[in-house]
C-alpha cells in the first residue's frame, strides 16, 4: 500500500472515530421564530455534511426560508428556518430529526464517481437506466418506444433538459413479472439501442455507454449527469434560452480571510438551496460559511468557500466556470413551457403512447416527472413547441382530445414558467462577511442561540 492510500485509510478511520465520539445533535425550536421552525444541526464536520442535511430537508418537501451555515474547523453548526409547503410551522418534526441524524451518521455517504451517457443498475424492484446526451424533439418518445418494444414497463422516471442537453433516470420492470430485469443479454441490447438513439446523426463521437452499480439520490444524480455532459458550457446555449431571465451570480476572492465569496440572487423556488450546494460539492468546493434568505419572491445566497485542497479560486477561468455551473444548476430545474399533468390507470406502453402523441403534434418535452402510485400513473410534462417557444392553445387542446381531456390537464406552475418580470440584472452587493462582521454577537443570533441583537449588528 502506498503512502497516499495509507493516508486516506487513516483519515477515514479518524473520521469514523470522531463521529462515534460526537454523534450529531439535532434540535427543533418552534418558539424563537414566529413564522418558521428552527432546525439546529450540530455535528462533527465531514465532507458533504451540508449537502446531506439539505437533501433531507428537500426530500421532505420543506421550504427553507433562512439558513445560517458554519463549518470552519472540526465542527458543523447550521440553523435552518423552515416551513411546510403551506407556509406553516412543523407540527410533527420527530421524523425530520431522525432522518437528519441518520444522514450524518457513520454509514451515510454522498459521493460516487461520474458516469456518462447510458448506465444500468438493478434492484429487487426495478432496473435503473441512466441516460445523457444531446436533446432533440421526439427523443423521449424514441426512448420510450424502445423500452415498450422490449417488454419493459416504465414505473418511474425523471427527465431534465438544459442547453440542448438531456439527462434522465428511468426505473423499469419486466412486463411479464413486474420485477427488475435480470437478463444480461436483454439489458445489453436495450443499452445499445438507447445509445444509438442518443448518438443520432450529430453526436457520434461524444456518446458513450457505461454500466453503473450502487445507488444515489435521484436529483443529485441528474445534476451529476448534466455536469459531466457539460451543460454549463455557453457554447451549448441556444437562442431561446439566451433570452430568458436567469440568476445573477458574482464570485470574487476575499484575500484577507483566504476565502472565495459567492453571491447569488434569483427568483425563489423550492429546492434551490439543494441545487446550489449539490453543484458546489460536486465541483470539489467546501462551504465554510453561508447565509441564505428566501422570504420573498427572490432568494439571496452567500457562501464562503475553498477548494478541497484548502485554496480559494486561483484563476479567472476557474471563476467563470463556477459562475456558469451555478447558473446551470439553477436553470436545470426551472423548466420552460406549459405543465401538463396526466393521471390515469397505469398500463404497459402508456408513456410511449403519450410521448408519441406529443411528438406527432409538434410538442417537445423539456422536463418530465413520471411516477406510479398503486395502479395509477401520475405524470407531469413540461412542453414547448419544437423551437422552444410557447405552444398554441389549440395544439394543447388537440393533444388533450387524443389522450383524453379527463386525464390530461393543463396546470399553471409559477416555478416552471418564468413569465414574471426578471430580477434587476446587476451585480449582487457583497456583504463582505455576514458571519464575520461583529461575529461574537451576530453569529449567535444567526444560529438562533440568542433571540435579539442590537440594530447596529442586525
Short mmCIF file of C-alpha atoms in Angstrom, two decimals:
data_model
loop_
_atom_site.label_atom_id
_atom_site.label_comp_id
_atom_site.label_asym_id
_atom_site.label_seq_id
_atom_site.Cartn_x
_atom_site.Cartn_y
_atom_site.Cartn_z
CA UNK A 1 0.00 0.00 0.00
CA UNK A 2 1.45 3.39 -1.00
CA UNK A 3 1.63 6.48 1.23
CA UNK A 4 -1.42 8.10 -0.33
CA UNK A 5 -3.62 5.04 0.27
CA UNK A 6 -2.38 4.79 3.85
CA UNK A 7 -3.21 8.44 4.43
CA UNK A 8 -6.72 8.06 3.02
CA UNK A 9 -7.38 4.99 5.15
CA UNK A 10 -6.14 6.74 8.28
CA UNK A 11 -8.29 9.81 7.55
CA UNK A 12 -11.38 7.66 7.01
CA UNK A 13 -10.85 5.77 10.26
CA UNK A 14 -10.19 9.01 12.16
CA UNK A 15 -13.42 10.49 10.79
CA UNK A 16 -15.38 7.41 11.92
CA UNK A 17 -13.84 7.68 15.38
CA UNK A 18 -14.77 11.35 15.66
CA UNK A 19 -18.35 10.58 14.59
CA UNK A 20 -18.65 7.79 17.16
CA UNK A 21 -17.39 10.06 19.92
CA UNK A 22 -19.51 13.02 18.80
CA UNK A 23 -22.82 11.84 17.31
CA UNK A 24 -24.84 14.54 15.52
CA UNK A 25 -27.21 16.61 17.64
CA UNK A 26 -30.38 17.91 16.02
CA UNK A 27 -32.88 20.12 17.84
CA UNK A 28 -36.14 21.79 16.83
CA UNK A 29 -37.22 25.22 18.05
CA UNK A 30 -40.78 26.39 17.38
CA UNK A 31 -40.58 29.44 19.67
CA UNK A 32 -37.78 31.74 18.52
CA UNK A 33 -39.24 32.48 15.08
CA UNK A 34 -42.92 33.42 14.78
CA UNK A 35 -43.20 32.27 11.17
CA UNK A 36 -40.88 29.27 10.86
CA UNK A 37 -39.46 26.29 12.70
CA UNK A 38 -35.75 26.42 13.53
CA UNK A 39 -33.85 23.18 12.91
CA UNK A 40 -30.39 23.32 14.51
CA UNK A 41 -27.75 20.81 13.49
CA UNK A 42 -24.51 20.38 15.45
CA UNK A 43 -22.14 17.64 14.40
CA UNK A 44 -18.53 16.66 13.89
CA UNK A 45 -17.66 18.07 10.49
CA UNK A 46 -17.19 15.82 7.48
CA UNK A 47 -17.17 16.49 3.78
CA UNK A 48 -20.70 16.65 2.41
CA UNK A 49 -22.46 17.35 5.73
CA UNK A 50 -24.26 20.41 4.41
CA UNK A 51 -25.43 18.57 1.31
CA UNK A 52 -26.72 15.65 3.39
CA UNK A 53 -28.86 17.95 5.54
CA UNK A 54 -30.12 19.98 2.58
CA UNK A 55 -31.00 16.72 0.83
CA UNK A 56 -33.09 15.52 3.79
CA UNK A 57 -34.98 18.80 4.06
CA UNK A 58 -35.59 18.83 0.31
CA UNK A 59 -36.81 15.22 0.23
CA UNK A 60 -39.31 16.03 2.97
CA UNK A 61 -40.70 18.92 0.87
CA UNK A 62 -39.75 21.53 3.46
CA UNK A 63 -39.32 25.15 2.40
CA UNK A 64 -36.11 26.78 3.66
CA UNK A 65 -36.80 30.44 4.44
CA UNK A 66 -33.45 31.24 6.02
CA UNK A 67 -30.28 29.32 6.76
CA UNK A 68 -27.01 30.11 8.54
CA UNK A 69 -24.06 27.81 7.89
CA UNK A 70 -20.77 27.43 9.72
CA UNK A 71 -18.30 24.57 9.33
CA UNK A 72 -14.94 26.27 9.80
CA UNK A 73 -12.87 23.77 11.74
CA UNK A 74 -13.84 20.38 13.12
CA UNK A 75 -17.49 21.26 13.76
CA UNK A 76 -20.55 21.67 11.62
CA UNK A 77 -23.16 24.08 13.06
CA UNK A 78 -26.16 25.07 10.92
CA UNK A 79 -29.58 26.55 11.53
CA UNK A 80 -32.44 26.27 9.05
CA UNK A 81 -35.67 28.26 9.29
CA UNK A 82 -38.22 26.00 7.58
CA UNK A 83 -41.94 25.71 6.93
CA UNK A 84 -44.12 23.14 5.25
CA UNK A 85 -45.44 23.57 1.71
CA UNK A 86 -48.27 25.76 3.01
CA UNK A 87 -46.01 28.14 4.92
CA UNK A 88 -46.82 26.70 8.34
CA UNK A 89 -44.50 25.67 11.15
CA UNK A 90 -43.77 21.99 11.58
CA UNK A 91 -46.01 20.14 14.00
CA UNK A 92 -44.68 16.60 13.63
CA UNK A 93 -40.94 17.09 13.49
CA UNK A 94 -39.65 13.87 15.04
CA UNK A 95 -39.11 12.25 11.67
CA UNK A 96 -37.09 15.24 10.47
CA UNK A 97 -34.73 14.96 13.43
CA UNK A 98 -34.23 11.23 12.99
CA UNK A 99 -33.60 11.44 9.24
CA UNK A 100 -31.03 14.20 9.64
CA UNK A 101 -29.22 12.17 12.31
CA UNK A 102 -29.17 9.14 10.02
CA UNK A 103 -27.88 11.20 7.11
CA UNK A 104 -24.94 12.44 9.19
CA UNK A 105 -24.18 9.07 10.78
CA UNK A 106 -21.22 6.80 10.16
CA UNK A 107 -22.88 4.81 7.39
CA UNK A 108 -24.02 7.76 5.33
CA UNK A 109 -22.28 8.64 2.09
CA UNK A 110 -22.63 11.35 -0.51
CA UNK A 111 -20.20 10.69 -3.30
CA UNK A 112 -19.96 8.45 -6.29
CA UNK A 113 -17.97 8.66 -9.47
CA UNK A 114 -19.44 10.34 -12.53
CA UNK A 115 -20.50 8.10 -15.38
CA UNK A 116 -21.74 9.20 -18.76
CA UNK A 117 -24.44 8.52 -21.31
CA UNK A 118 -26.03 5.11 -20.63
CA UNK A 119 -25.82 3.25 -17.34
CA UNK A 120 -27.87 0.38 -15.90
CA UNK A 121 -28.20 -0.76 -12.30
CA UNK A 122 -30.58 -3.31 -10.82
CA UNK A 123 -32.51 -3.52 -7.59
CA UNK A 124 -35.04 -6.11 -6.43
CA UNK A 125 -37.99 -3.96 -7.52
CA UNK A 126 -36.71 -2.35 -10.72
CA UNK A 127 -33.79 -1.70 -13.04
CA UNK A 128 -32.48 1.86 -13.34
CA UNK A 129 -31.33 3.24 -16.67
CA UNK A 130 -29.27 6.45 -16.76
CA UNK A 131 -29.21 8.46 -19.97
CA UNK A 132 -27.46 11.66 -21.00
CA UNK A 133 -26.77 13.23 -24.35
CA UNK A 134 -27.86 15.82 -26.89
CA UNK A 135 -31.51 16.79 -26.63
CA UNK A 136 -33.82 16.92 -29.63
CA UNK A 137 -37.58 16.92 -30.31
CA UNK A 138 -39.03 13.43 -30.03
CA UNK A 139 -36.10 11.99 -28.06
CA UNK A 140 -38.21 10.88 -25.09
CA UNK A 141 -40.73 9.29 -27.44
CA UNK A 142 -37.99 7.27 -29.13
CA UNK A 143 -36.59 6.14 -25.77
CA UNK A 144 -40.00 5.01 -24.53
CA UNK A 145 -40.71 3.19 -27.80
CA UNK A 146 -37.52 1.12 -27.42
CA UNK A 147 -38.44 0.14 -23.87
CA UNK A 148 -42.01 -0.77 -24.83
CA UNK A 149 -40.82 -2.86 -27.80
CA UNK A 150 -38.62 -4.85 -25.39
CA UNK A 151 -41.47 -5.53 -22.97
CA UNK A 152 -40.32 -3.06 -20.33
CA UNK A 153 -42.65 -1.02 -18.17
CA UNK A 154 -41.52 2.43 -17.00
CA UNK A 155 -42.71 2.67 -13.39
CA UNK A 156 -40.97 6.00 -12.68
CA UNK A 157 -38.74 8.46 -14.48
CA UNK A 158 -37.30 11.93 -14.27
CA UNK A 159 -36.07 13.86 -17.29
CA UNK A 160 -34.21 17.18 -17.32
CA UNK A 161 -33.12 19.26 -20.30
CA UNK A 162 -30.86 22.30 -20.38
CA UNK A 163 -28.70 23.99 -23.00
CA UNK A 164 -29.54 21.41 -25.67
CA UNK A 165 -28.52 18.54 -23.34
CA UNK A 166 -30.70 15.87 -21.73
CA UNK A 167 -30.29 13.71 -18.64
CA UNK A 168 -32.78 11.15 -17.36
CA UNK A 169 -33.26 8.33 -14.90
CA UNK A 170 -35.77 5.66 -15.87
CA UNK A 171 -36.92 2.94 -13.48
CA UNK A 172 -38.17 -0.04 -15.44
CA UNK A 173 -39.54 -3.52 -14.73
CA UNK A 174 -40.10 -6.63 -16.80
CA UNK A 175 -43.58 -6.65 -18.32
CA UNK A 176 -44.06 -10.34 -17.51
CA UNK A 177 -43.21 -10.47 -13.80
CA UNK A 178 -43.16 -6.81 -12.73
CA UNK A 179 -39.65 -7.13 -11.29
CA UNK A 180 -36.16 -5.96 -12.16
CA UNK A 181 -34.79 -7.22 -15.47
CA UNK A 182 -32.22 -9.94 -14.79
CA UNK A 183 -31.45 -10.94 -18.39
CA UNK A 184 -27.95 -9.57 -19.22
CA UNK A 185 -28.43 -10.04 -22.97
CA UNK A 186 -31.69 -8.12 -22.93
CA UNK A 187 -30.14 -5.27 -20.94
CA UNK A 188 -27.16 -5.12 -23.29
CA UNK A 189 -29.42 -4.89 -26.32
CA UNK A 190 -31.53 -2.16 -24.72
CA UNK A 191 -28.39 -0.19 -23.85
CA UNK A 192 -27.07 -0.45 -27.39
CA UNK A 193 -30.34 0.75 -28.92
CA UNK A 194 -30.67 3.64 -26.48
CA UNK A 195 -27.09 4.64 -27.13
CA UNK A 196 -27.79 4.62 -30.87
CA UNK A 197 -30.79 6.89 -30.30
CA UNK A 198 -28.74 9.27 -28.17
CA UNK A 199 -25.97 9.44 -30.75
CA UNK A 200 -28.30 10.35 -33.59
CA UNK A 201 -26.55 11.97 -36.54
CA UNK A 202 -24.92 14.86 -34.64
CA UNK A 203 -23.23 13.38 -31.59
CA UNK A 204 -21.49 10.26 -32.85
CA UNK A 205 -18.10 10.96 -31.28
CA UNK A 206 -19.39 12.20 -27.92
CA UNK A 207 -21.67 9.32 -26.94
CA UNK A 208 -20.51 6.61 -24.56
CA UNK A 209 -22.11 3.80 -22.60
CA UNK A 210 -21.40 2.60 -19.07
CA UNK A 211 -22.84 0.24 -16.50
CA UNK A 212 -23.40 1.84 -13.09
CA UNK A 213 -23.61 -0.03 -9.79
CA UNK A 214 -24.76 1.19 -6.37
CA UNK A 215 -27.33 3.91 -5.79
CA UNK A 216 -27.51 7.62 -5.21
CA UNK A 217 -30.03 10.37 -4.72
CA UNK A 218 -32.15 10.78 -7.90
CA UNK A 219 -31.92 14.55 -8.31
CA UNK A 220 -28.30 14.55 -7.20
CA UNK A 221 -27.54 12.03 -9.92
CA UNK A 222 -29.28 14.17 -12.55
CA UNK A 223 -27.11 17.12 -11.54
CA UNK A 224 -24.03 14.91 -11.88
CA UNK A 225 -25.05 13.64 -15.31
CA UNK A 226 -25.70 17.14 -16.61
CA UNK A 227 -22.47 18.43 -15.14
CA UNK A 228 -20.48 15.56 -16.66
CA UNK A 229 -22.13 16.33 -20.00
CA UNK A 230 -21.02 19.99 -19.71
CA UNK A 231 -24.47 21.50 -19.99
CA UNK A 232 -22.98 24.62 -18.39
CA UNK A 233 -20.87 25.24 -21.49
CA UNK A 234 -22.00 28.52 -23.01
CA UNK A 235 -21.36 27.15 -26.50
CA UNK A 236 -24.39 24.88 -25.99
CA UNK A 237 -26.82 27.73 -25.24
CA UNK A 238 -29.47 28.12 -27.90
CA UNK A 239 -31.05 31.45 -28.83
CA UNK A 240 -34.28 30.80 -26.94
CA UNK A 241 -32.54 30.17 -23.63
CA UNK A 242 -30.38 33.26 -24.13
CA UNK A 243 -33.48 35.46 -23.96
CA UNK A 244 -34.81 34.00 -20.72
CA UNK A 245 -34.12 35.77 -17.41
CA UNK A 246 -31.58 33.95 -15.33
CA UNK A 247 -29.81 34.06 -11.97
CA UNK A 248 -27.21 36.67 -11.09
CA UNK A 249 -24.02 35.14 -9.71
CA UNK A 250 -20.92 37.01 -8.55
CA UNK A 251 -17.68 35.35 -7.42
CA UNK A 252 -14.59 37.07 -6.01
CA UNK A 253 -11.81 36.29 -3.59
CA UNK A 254 -11.56 37.74 -0.10
CA UNK A 255 -7.81 37.84 0.32
CA UNK A 256 -7.90 38.87 3.98
CA UNK A 257 -9.65 35.65 5.04
CA UNK A 258 -8.39 33.47 2.18
CA UNK A 259 -11.92 32.61 1.05
CA UNK A 260 -13.74 32.82 -2.25
CA UNK A 261 -17.08 34.59 -1.83
CA UNK A 262 -20.08 33.52 -3.89
CA UNK A 263 -23.13 35.78 -4.03
CA UNK A 264 -26.24 34.59 -5.82
CA UNK A 265 -29.63 36.14 -6.47
CA UNK A 266 -32.53 34.66 -8.43
CA UNK A 267 -36.30 34.12 -8.22
CA UNK A 268 -37.02 31.87 -5.27
CA UNK A 269 -38.32 28.34 -5.75
CA UNK A 270 -38.32 25.03 -3.86
CA UNK A 271 -35.07 23.02 -3.76
CA UNK A 272 -32.90 25.99 -4.70
CA UNK A 273 -30.50 25.51 -1.79
CA UNK A 274 -30.07 21.82 -2.61
CA UNK A 275 -29.28 22.59 -6.25
CA UNK A 276 -26.56 25.13 -5.47
CA UNK A 277 -24.95 23.13 -2.64
CA UNK A 278 -25.03 19.98 -4.77
CA UNK A 279 -23.11 21.75 -7.52
CA UNK A 280 -20.54 23.27 -5.17
CA UNK A 281 -19.96 19.83 -3.64
CA UNK A 282 -19.59 18.04 -6.97
CA UNK A 283 -17.18 20.74 -8.14
CA UNK A 284 -14.97 19.88 -5.14
CA UNK A 285 -15.64 23.06 -3.17
CA UNK A 286 -16.23 23.15 0.59
CA UNK A 287 -18.72 25.64 2.07
CA UNK A 288 -17.24 27.07 5.27
CA UNK A 289 -19.87 29.74 5.94
CA UNK A 290 -23.08 30.79 4.32
CA UNK A 291 -26.25 32.81 4.65
CA UNK A 292 -29.49 32.09 2.78
CA UNK A 293 -32.50 34.41 2.75
CA UNK A 294 -35.61 33.37 0.82
CA UNK A 295 -38.56 35.16 2.38
CA UNK A 296 -39.88 36.94 -0.69
CA UNK A 297 -40.06 36.49 -4.46
CA UNK A 298 -36.26 36.49 -4.68
CA UNK A 299 -33.69 34.34 -2.93
CA UNK A 300 -30.26 35.52 -1.81
CA UNK A 301 -27.42 33.13 -1.12
CA UNK A 302 -23.93 33.94 0.11
CA UNK A 303 -21.20 31.34 0.51
CA UNK A 304 -17.59 31.42 1.69
CA UNK A 305 -15.83 28.54 0.02
CA UNK A 306 -12.47 26.97 -0.68
CA UNK A 307 -11.42 24.14 -2.92
CA UNK A 308 -10.98 20.79 -1.18
CA UNK A 309 -7.23 21.45 -1.18
CA UNK A 310 -7.90 24.44 1.10
CA UNK A 311 -7.23 27.12 -1.52
CA UNK A 312 -9.57 29.80 -2.88
CA UNK A 313 -10.19 30.20 -6.59
CA UNK A 314 -6.87 30.88 -8.30
CA UNK A 315 -7.72 31.94 -11.85
CA UNK A 316 -10.24 33.89 -13.89
CA UNK A 317 -11.07 30.78 -15.91
CA UNK A 318 -12.00 28.89 -12.72
CA UNK A 319 -14.10 31.82 -11.52
CA UNK A 320 -16.05 31.94 -14.77
CA UNK A 321 -16.54 28.18 -14.75
CA UNK A 322 -18.02 28.29 -11.25
CA UNK A 323 -20.40 31.08 -12.27
CA UNK A 324 -21.57 29.15 -15.33
CA UNK A 325 -22.01 25.92 -13.36
CA UNK A 326 -24.12 27.60 -10.67
CA UNK A 327 -26.25 29.28 -13.32
CA UNK A 328 -26.78 25.92 -15.00
CA UNK A 329 -27.66 24.20 -11.70
CA UNK A 330 -30.44 26.71 -11.11
CA UNK A 331 -31.80 26.65 -14.65
CA UNK A 332 -31.93 22.85 -14.98
CA UNK A 333 -34.96 22.66 -12.72
CA UNK A 334 -36.56 25.88 -13.97
CA UNK A 335 -38.20 24.30 -16.98
CA UNK A 336 -39.81 26.34 -19.70
CA UNK A 337 -43.15 25.51 -21.24
CA UNK A 338 -46.65 24.53 -20.21
CA UNK A 339 -47.10 21.93 -17.49
CA UNK A 340 -49.38 19.05 -18.44
CA UNK A 341 -50.48 16.63 -15.73
CA UNK A 342 -51.63 13.13 -16.56
CA UNK A 343 -53.46 10.86 -14.15
CA UNK A 344 -54.89 7.58 -15.36
CA UNK A 345 -54.89 3.84 -14.85
CA UNK A 346 -51.35 2.62 -15.45
CA UNK A 347 -50.60 0.18 -18.24
CA UNK A 348 -47.59 -1.03 -20.19
CA UNK A 349 -46.87 1.35 -23.07
CA UNK A 350 -48.79 4.30 -21.64
CA UNK A 351 -45.74 6.57 -21.54
CA UNK A 352 -44.77 5.54 -25.07
CA UNK A 353 -48.24 6.36 -26.40
CA UNK A 354 -48.41 9.74 -24.66
CA UNK A 355 -44.97 10.89 -25.80
CA UNK A 356 -45.68 9.69 -29.34
CA UNK A 357 -48.79 11.88 -29.46
CA UNK A 358 -46.74 14.80 -28.15
CA UNK A 359 -44.19 14.29 -30.96
CA UNK A 360 -46.84 13.91 -33.67
CA UNK A 361 -48.34 17.24 -32.62
CA UNK A 362 -45.06 19.12 -32.57
CA UNK A 363 -44.54 19.20 -28.80
CA UNK A 364 -41.09 18.93 -27.26
CA UNK A 365 -40.73 17.71 -23.66
CA UNK A 366 -38.35 19.93 -21.68
CA UNK A 367 -38.86 18.12 -18.39
CA UNK A 368 -40.81 15.11 -17.15
CA UNK A 369 -41.71 13.53 -13.83
CA UNK A 370 -43.21 10.04 -14.03
CA UNK A 371 -44.49 8.15 -11.01
CA UNK A 372 -46.73 5.18 -10.31
CA UNK A 373 -48.96 5.19 -7.23
CA UNK A 374 -50.58 1.84 -6.81
CA UNK A 375 -52.40 1.22 -10.08
CA UNK A 376 -52.39 4.90 -11.07
CA UNK A 377 -49.91 6.66 -13.36
CA UNK A 378 -49.28 10.21 -12.13
CA UNK A 379 -47.11 12.09 -14.61
CA UNK A 380 -46.15 15.70 -15.28
CA UNK A 381 -44.69 17.04 -18.52
CA UNK A 382 -43.37 20.48 -19.40
CA UNK A 383 -43.77 21.08 -23.13
CA UNK A 384 -42.88 23.70 -25.73
CA UNK A 385 -43.01 23.61 -29.50
CA UNK A 386 -40.00 22.18 -31.34
CA UNK A 387 -38.30 25.59 -31.47
CA UNK A 388 -38.66 26.13 -27.71
CA UNK A 389 -41.50 28.66 -27.99
CA UNK A 390 -44.85 28.54 -26.15
CA UNK A 391 -47.39 26.08 -27.51
CA UNK A 392 -50.60 27.38 -29.06
CA UNK A 393 -53.74 26.66 -27.06
CA UNK A 394 -55.40 24.88 -29.98
CA UNK A 395 -52.47 22.44 -30.17
CA UNK A 396 -52.79 21.66 -26.46
CA UNK A 397 -56.50 21.04 -26.83
CA UNK A 398 -55.90 18.74 -29.81
CA UNK A 399 -53.41 16.71 -27.75
CA UNK A 400 -55.81 16.53 -24.80
CA UNK A 401 -58.57 15.30 -27.08
CA UNK A 402 -56.38 12.46 -28.40
CA UNK A 403 -55.09 11.40 -24.97
CA UNK A 404 -58.27 12.16 -23.05
CA UNK A 405 -59.21 15.59 -21.72
CA UNK A 406 -60.33 14.00 -18.44
CA UNK A 407 -56.90 12.50 -17.75
CA UNK A 408 -54.55 15.15 -19.26
CA UNK A 409 -54.90 18.61 -17.78
CA UNK A 410 -53.11 21.90 -18.08
CA UNK A 411 -51.57 23.05 -14.82
CA UNK A 412 -50.20 26.53 -14.16
CA UNK A 413 -46.85 26.36 -12.37
CA UNK A 414 -45.23 29.59 -11.28
CA UNK A 415 -41.93 27.87 -10.56
CA UNK A 416 -41.68 26.35 -14.03
CA UNK A 417 -42.95 29.17 -16.24
CA UNK A 418 -40.82 32.22 -15.72
CA UNK A 419 -43.39 34.64 -17.05
CA UNK A 420 -42.98 37.32 -14.42
CA UNK A 421 -40.61 40.25 -14.64
CA UNK A 422 -36.95 39.29 -14.42
CA UNK A 423 -34.89 40.44 -11.44
CA UNK A 424 -32.77 43.54 -11.93
CA UNK A 425 -29.65 42.49 -13.82
CA UNK A 426 -26.94 43.94 -11.65
CA UNK A 427 -24.08 42.52 -9.67
CA UNK A 428 -25.15 41.43 -6.19
CA UNK A 429 -23.89 43.58 -3.35
CA UNK A 430 -21.17 41.83 -1.40
CA UNK A 431 -21.70 41.93 2.34
CA UNK A 432 -18.02 41.09 2.97
CA UNK A 433 -18.97 38.63 5.61
CA UNK A 434 -22.35 38.40 7.31
CA UNK A 435 -20.84 35.80 9.57
CA UNK A 436 -17.61 37.67 10.24
CA UNK A 437 -18.59 41.26 10.98
CA UNK A 438 -19.38 41.72 14.69
CA UNK A 439 -19.01 37.97 14.84
CA UNK A 440 -19.44 37.27 18.53
CA UNK A 441 -22.99 38.67 18.70
CA UNK A 442 -24.23 38.36 15.14
CA UNK A 443 -23.10 34.75 14.74
CA UNK A 444 -25.00 33.66 17.85
CA UNK A 445 -28.09 35.48 16.61
CA UNK A 446 -27.86 33.89 13.15
CA UNK A 447 -27.60 30.46 14.70
CA UNK A 448 -30.71 31.15 16.76
CA UNK A 449 -28.85 30.88 20.04
CA UNK A 450 -29.98 34.35 21.17
CA UNK A 451 -33.33 35.94 20.36
CA UNK A 452 -32.29 39.52 19.64
CA UNK A 453 -29.30 41.67 18.85
CA UNK A 454 -28.57 45.34 18.50
CA UNK A 455 -29.69 47.21 15.40
CA UNK A 456 -26.09 48.11 14.70
CA UNK A 457 -25.31 44.43 14.21
CA UNK A 458 -28.52 43.20 12.61
#
